[in-house]
CSV table of N, CA and C in Angstrom, one decimal:
chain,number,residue,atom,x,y,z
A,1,UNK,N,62.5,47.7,12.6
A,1,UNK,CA,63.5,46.8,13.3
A,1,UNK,C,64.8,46.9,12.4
A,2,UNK,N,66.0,47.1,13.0
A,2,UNK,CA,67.5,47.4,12.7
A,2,UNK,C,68.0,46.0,12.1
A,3,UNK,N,69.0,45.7,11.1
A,3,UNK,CA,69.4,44.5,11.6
A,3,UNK,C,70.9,44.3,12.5
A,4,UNK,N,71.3,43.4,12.9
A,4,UNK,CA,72.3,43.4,13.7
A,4,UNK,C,73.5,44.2,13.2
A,5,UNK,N,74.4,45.1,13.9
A,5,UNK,CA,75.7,45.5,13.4
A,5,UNK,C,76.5,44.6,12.6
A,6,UNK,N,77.2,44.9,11.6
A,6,UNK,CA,77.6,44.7,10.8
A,6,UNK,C,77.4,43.1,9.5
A,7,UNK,N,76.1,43.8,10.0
A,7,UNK,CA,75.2,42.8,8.5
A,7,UNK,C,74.8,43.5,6.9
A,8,UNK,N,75.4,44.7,7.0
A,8,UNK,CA,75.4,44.9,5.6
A,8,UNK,C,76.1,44.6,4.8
A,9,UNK,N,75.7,44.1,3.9
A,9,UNK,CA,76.9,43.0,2.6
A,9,UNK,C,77.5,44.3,1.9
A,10,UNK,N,76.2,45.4,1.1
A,10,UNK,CA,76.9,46.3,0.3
A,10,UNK,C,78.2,46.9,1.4
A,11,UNK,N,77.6,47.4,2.4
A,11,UNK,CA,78.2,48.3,3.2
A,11,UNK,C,79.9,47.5,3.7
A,12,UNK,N,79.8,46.5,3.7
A,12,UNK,CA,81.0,45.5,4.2
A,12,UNK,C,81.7,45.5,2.7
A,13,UNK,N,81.2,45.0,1.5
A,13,UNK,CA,82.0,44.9,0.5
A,13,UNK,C,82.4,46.5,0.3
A,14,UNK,N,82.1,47.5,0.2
A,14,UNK,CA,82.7,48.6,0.0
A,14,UNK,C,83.8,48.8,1.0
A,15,UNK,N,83.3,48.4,2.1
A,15,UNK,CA,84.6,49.1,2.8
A,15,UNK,C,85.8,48.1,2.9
A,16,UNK,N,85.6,46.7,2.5
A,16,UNK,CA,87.1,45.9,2.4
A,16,UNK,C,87.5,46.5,1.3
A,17,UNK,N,87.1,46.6,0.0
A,17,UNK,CA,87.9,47.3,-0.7
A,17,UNK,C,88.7,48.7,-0.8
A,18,UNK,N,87.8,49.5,0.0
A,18,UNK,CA,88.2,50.7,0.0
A,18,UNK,C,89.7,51.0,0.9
A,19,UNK,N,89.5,49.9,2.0
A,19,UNK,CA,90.8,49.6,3.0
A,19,UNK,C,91.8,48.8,2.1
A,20,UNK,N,91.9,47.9,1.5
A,20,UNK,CA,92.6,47.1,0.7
A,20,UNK,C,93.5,47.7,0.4
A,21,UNK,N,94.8,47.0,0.4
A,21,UNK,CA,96.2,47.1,0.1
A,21,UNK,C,96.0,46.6,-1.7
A,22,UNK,N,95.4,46.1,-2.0
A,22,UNK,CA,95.0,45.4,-3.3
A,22,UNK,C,95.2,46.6,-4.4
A,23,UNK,N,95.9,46.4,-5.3
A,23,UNK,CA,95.6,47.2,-6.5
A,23,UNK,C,94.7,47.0,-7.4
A,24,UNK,N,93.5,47.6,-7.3
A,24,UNK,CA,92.3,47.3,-8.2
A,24,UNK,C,92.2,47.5,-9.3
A,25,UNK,N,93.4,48.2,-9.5
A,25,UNK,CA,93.1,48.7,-11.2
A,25,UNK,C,94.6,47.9,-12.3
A,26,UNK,N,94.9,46.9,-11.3
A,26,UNK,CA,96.0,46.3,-12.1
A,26,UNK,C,95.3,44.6,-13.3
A,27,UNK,N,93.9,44.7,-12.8
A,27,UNK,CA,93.6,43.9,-13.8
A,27,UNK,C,92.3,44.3,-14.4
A,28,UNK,N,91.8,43.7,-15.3
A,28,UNK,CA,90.1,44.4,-16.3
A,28,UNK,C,89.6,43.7,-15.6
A,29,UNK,N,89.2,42.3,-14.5
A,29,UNK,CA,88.8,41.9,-13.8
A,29,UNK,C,88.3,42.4,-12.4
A,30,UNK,N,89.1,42.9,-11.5
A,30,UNK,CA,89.3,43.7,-10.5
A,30,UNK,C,89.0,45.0,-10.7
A,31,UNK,N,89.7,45.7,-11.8
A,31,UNK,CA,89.0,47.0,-12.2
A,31,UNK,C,87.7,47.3,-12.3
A,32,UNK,N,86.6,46.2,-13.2
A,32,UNK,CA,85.7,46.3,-13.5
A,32,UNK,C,84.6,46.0,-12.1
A,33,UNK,N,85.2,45.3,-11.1
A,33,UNK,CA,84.2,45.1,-9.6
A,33,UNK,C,84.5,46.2,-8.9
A,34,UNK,N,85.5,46.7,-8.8
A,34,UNK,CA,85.9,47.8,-7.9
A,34,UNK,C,85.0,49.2,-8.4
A,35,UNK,N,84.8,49.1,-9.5
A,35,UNK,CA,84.3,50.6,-10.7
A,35,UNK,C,82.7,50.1,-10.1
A,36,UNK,N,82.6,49.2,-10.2
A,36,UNK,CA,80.9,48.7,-9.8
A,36,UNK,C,80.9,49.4,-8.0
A,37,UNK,N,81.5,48.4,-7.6
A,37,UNK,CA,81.6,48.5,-6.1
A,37,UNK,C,81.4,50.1,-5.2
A,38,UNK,N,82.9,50.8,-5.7
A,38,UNK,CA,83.1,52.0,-5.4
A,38,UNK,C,83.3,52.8,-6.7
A,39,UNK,N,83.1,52.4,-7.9
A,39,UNK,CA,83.4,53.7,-8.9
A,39,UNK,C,85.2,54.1,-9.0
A,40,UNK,N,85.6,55.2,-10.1
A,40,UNK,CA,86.6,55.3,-10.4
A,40,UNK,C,86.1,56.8,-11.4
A,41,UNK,N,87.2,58.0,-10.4
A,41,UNK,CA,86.6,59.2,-10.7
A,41,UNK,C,87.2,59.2,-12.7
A,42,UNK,N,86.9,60.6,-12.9
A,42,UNK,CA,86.8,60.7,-13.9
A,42,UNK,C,88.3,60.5,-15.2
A,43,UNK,N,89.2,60.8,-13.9
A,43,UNK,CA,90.7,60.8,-14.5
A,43,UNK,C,91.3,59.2,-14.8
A,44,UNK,N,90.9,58.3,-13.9
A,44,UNK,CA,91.2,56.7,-13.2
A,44,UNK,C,90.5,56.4,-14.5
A,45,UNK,N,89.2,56.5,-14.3
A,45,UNK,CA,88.0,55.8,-15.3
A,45,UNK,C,88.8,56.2,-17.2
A,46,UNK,N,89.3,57.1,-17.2
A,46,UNK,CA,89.7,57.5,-18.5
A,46,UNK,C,91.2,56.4,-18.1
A,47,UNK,N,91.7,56.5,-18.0
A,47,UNK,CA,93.1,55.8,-17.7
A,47,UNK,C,93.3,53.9,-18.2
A,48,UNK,N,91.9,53.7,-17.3
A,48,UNK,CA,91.5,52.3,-17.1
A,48,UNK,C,91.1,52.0,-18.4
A,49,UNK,N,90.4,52.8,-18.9
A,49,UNK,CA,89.5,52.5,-20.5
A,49,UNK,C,90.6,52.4,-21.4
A,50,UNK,N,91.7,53.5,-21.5
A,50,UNK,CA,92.9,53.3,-22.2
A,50,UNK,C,93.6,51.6,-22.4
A,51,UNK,N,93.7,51.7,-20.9
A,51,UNK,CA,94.7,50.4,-20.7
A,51,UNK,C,94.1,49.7,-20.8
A,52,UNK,N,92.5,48.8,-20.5
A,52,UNK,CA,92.1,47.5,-20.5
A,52,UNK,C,91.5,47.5,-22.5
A,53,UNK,N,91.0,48.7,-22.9
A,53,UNK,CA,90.7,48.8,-24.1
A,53,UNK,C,88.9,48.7,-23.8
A,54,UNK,N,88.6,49.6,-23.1
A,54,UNK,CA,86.9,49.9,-22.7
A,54,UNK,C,86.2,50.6,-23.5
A,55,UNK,N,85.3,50.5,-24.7
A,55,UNK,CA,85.0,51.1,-25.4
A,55,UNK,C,83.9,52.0,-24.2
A,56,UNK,N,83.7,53.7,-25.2
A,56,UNK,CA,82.4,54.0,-24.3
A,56,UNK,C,81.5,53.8,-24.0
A,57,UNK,N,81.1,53.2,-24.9
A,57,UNK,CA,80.0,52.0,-24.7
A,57,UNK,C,79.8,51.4,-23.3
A,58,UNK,N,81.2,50.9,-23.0
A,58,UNK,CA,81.3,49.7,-22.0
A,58,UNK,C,81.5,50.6,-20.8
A,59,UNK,N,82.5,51.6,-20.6
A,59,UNK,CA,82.5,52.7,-19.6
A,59,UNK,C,80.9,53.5,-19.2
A,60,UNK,N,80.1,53.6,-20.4
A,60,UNK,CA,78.9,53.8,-20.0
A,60,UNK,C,77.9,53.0,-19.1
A,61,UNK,N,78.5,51.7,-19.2
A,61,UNK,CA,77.8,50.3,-18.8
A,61,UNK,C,78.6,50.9,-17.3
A,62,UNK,N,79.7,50.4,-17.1
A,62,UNK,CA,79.8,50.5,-16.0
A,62,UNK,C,79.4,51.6,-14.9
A,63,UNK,N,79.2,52.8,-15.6
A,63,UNK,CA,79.0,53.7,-14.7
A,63,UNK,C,77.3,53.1,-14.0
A,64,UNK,N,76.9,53.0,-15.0
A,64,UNK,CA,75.4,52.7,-14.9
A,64,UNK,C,75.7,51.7,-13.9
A,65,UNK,N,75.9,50.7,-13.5
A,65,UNK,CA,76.2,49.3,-12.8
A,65,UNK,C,76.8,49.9,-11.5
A,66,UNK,N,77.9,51.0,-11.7
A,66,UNK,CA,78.1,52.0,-10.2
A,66,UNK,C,76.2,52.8,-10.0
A,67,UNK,N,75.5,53.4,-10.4
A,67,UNK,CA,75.0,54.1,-9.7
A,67,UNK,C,73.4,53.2,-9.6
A,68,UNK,N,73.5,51.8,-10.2
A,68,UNK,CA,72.8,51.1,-9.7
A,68,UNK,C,73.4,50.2,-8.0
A,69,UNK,N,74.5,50.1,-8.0
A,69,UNK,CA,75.0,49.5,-7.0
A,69,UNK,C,74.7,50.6,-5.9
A,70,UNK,N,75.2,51.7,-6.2
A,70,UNK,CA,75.2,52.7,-5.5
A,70,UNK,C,73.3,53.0,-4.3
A,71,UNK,N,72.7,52.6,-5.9
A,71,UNK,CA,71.0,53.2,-5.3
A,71,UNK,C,71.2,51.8,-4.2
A,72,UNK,N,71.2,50.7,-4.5
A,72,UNK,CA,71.1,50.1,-3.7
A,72,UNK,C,71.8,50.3,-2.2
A,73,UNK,N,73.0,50.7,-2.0
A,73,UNK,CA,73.5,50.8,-1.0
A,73,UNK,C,72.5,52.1,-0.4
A,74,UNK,N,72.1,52.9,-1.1
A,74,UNK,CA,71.3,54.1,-0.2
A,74,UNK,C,70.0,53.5,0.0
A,75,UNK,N,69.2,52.5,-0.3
A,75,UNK,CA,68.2,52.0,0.0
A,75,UNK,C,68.2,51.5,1.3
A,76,UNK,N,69.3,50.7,1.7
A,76,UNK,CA,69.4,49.8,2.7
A,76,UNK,C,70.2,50.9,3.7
A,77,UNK,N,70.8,51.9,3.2
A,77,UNK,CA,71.1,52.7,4.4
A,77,UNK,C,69.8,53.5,5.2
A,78,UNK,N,68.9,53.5,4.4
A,78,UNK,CA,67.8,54.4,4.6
A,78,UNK,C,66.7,53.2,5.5
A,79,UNK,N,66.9,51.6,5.1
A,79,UNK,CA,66.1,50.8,5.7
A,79,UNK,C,65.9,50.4,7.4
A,80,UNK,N,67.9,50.8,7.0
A,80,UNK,CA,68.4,50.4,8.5
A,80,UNK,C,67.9,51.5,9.5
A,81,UNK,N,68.2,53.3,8.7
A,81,UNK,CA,67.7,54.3,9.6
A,81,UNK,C,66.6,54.1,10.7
């Protein structure tokens, strides 16, 4: 059984941000949900670590927290199928 159109939370939080007029990378706050959310390729993610002062440590954290976010969003894509 499906659930109703547009009841995915992951699927809804990715795409207001992705549409957003919002600049996500103008704070370590914002930056750090959006990198979770949708990630930040490899050039952005070096940029952001500069400016907010992200050790790799912490850049490693977040990627990890992107491709845990991420499995989730493919789980429930796959549930809804």
């Amino acid at each position: 059984m499906s659930k109703a159109p547009g009841t995915d939370p992951l699927g809804a939080l990715h795409s207001a941000m992705v549409t957003s007029s919002m600049d996500w990378g103008a704070s370590k706050d914002t930056a750090w949900i959006y990198g979770i959310a949708v990630g930040w390729d490899g050039p952005a993610m070096a940029e952001l670590a500069a400016k907010f002062g992200w050790s790799e440590q912490r850049v490693k954290k977040l990627r990890k927290l992107r491709r845990y976010f991420r499995a989730a969003e493919l789980a429930e894509e796959r549930r809804r199928a």
